[in-house]
Short mmCIF file of C-alpha atoms in Angstrom, two decimals:
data_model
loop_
_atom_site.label_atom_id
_atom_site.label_comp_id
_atom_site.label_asym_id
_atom_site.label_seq_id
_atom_site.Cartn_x
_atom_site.Cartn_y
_atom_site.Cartn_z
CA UNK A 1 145.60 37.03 132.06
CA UNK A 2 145.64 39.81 134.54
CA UNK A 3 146.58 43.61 133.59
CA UNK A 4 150.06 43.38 134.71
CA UNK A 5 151.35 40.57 132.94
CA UNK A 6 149.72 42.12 129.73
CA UNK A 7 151.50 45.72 130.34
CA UNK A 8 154.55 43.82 130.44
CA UNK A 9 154.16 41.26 127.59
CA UNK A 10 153.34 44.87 125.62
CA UNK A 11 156.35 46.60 127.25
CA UNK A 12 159.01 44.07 125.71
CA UNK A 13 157.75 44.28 122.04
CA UNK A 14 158.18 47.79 122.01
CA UNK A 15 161.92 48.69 121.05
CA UNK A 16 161.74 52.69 120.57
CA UNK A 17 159.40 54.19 123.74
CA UNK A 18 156.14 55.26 124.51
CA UNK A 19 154.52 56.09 121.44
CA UNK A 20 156.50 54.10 119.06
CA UNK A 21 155.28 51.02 117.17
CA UNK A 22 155.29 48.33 118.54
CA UNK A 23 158.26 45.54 116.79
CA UNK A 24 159.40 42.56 117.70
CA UNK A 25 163.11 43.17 117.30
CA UNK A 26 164.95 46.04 116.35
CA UNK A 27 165.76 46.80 112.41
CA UNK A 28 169.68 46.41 112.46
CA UNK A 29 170.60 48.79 109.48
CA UNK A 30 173.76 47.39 106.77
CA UNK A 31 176.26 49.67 106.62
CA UNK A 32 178.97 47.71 104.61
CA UNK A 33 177.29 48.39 101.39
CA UNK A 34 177.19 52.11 101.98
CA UNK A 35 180.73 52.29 103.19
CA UNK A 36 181.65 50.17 100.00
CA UNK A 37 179.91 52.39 97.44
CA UNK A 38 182.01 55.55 99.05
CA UNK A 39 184.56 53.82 98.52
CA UNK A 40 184.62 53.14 94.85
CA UNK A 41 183.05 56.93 94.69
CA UNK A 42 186.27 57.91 96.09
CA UNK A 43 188.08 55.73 94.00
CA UNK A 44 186.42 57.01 90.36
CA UNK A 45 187.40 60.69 91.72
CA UNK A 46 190.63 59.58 92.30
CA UNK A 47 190.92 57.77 88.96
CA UNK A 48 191.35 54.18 88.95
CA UNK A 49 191.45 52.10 86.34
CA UNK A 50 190.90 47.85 86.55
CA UNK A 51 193.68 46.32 85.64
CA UNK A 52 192.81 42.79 84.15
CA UNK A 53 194.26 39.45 83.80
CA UNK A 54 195.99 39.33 87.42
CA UNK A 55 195.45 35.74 88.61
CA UNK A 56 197.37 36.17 92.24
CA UNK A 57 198.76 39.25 94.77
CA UNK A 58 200.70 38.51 97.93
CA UNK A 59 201.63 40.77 100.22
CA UNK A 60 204.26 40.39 102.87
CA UNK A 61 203.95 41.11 106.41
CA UNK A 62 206.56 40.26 108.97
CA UNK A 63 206.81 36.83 108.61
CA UNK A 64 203.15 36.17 106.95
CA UNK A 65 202.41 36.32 103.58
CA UNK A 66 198.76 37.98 102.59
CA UNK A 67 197.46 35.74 99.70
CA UNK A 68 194.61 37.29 96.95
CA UNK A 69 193.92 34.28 94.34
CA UNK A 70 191.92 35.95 91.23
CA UNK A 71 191.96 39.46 92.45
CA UNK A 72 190.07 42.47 91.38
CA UNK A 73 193.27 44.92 91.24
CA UNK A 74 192.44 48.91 90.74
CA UNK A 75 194.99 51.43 90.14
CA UNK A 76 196.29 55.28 89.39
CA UNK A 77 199.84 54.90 88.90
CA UNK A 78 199.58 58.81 88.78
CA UNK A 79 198.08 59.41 93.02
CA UNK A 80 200.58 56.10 93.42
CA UNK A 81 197.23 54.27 94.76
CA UNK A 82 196.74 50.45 93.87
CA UNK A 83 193.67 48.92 95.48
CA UNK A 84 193.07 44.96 96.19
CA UNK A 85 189.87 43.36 96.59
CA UNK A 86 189.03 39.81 97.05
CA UNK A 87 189.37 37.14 99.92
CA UNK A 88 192.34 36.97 101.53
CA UNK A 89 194.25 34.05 103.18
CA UNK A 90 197.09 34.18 105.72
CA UNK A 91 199.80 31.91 105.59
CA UNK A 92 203.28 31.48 107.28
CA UNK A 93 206.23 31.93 104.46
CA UNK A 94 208.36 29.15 105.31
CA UNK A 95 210.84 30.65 103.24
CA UNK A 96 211.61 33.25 105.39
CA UNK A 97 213.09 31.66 107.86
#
């Protein structure tokens, strides 16, 4: 291989600039977990508490309805803050038609 090819072949590997390591790819950094844990840091300060046995939360929007099956539901009647996790699915509410 001549010298140019191999300056070039080196170039590409190396994601940060002359002196840098050399990587193949750059390390993509997760955020969502970090972002999650402030969350529920906020959410202790705040004073949550689980409330249990909730098998189903919709919420309506417009004409959509916002459907939580087997929820995780977190609240403080007190800073009138109620908190939903879980997966949601959007539907149409025929109903409101």
């Amino acid at each position: 291989m001549n010298k140019e090819r191999l300056m070039k072949m080196a170039g590409a590997v190396r994601t940060g600039g002359k002196g840098t390591v050399r990587r193949k790819k750059k390390a993509v950094h997760k955020t969502a977990t970090t972002d999650d844990k402030r969350l529920q840091s906020t959410l202790k300060r705040v004073g949550v508490n689980t409330i249990p046995a909730i098998e189903e939360v919709n919420i309506f929007k417009d004409d959509l309805v916002i459907q939580f099956l087997n929820p995780k539901v977190q609240a403080s009647i007190a800073a009138n803050t109620w908190v939903v996790s879980g997966t949601p699915q959007t539907k149409t509410n025929p109903h409101l038609h």
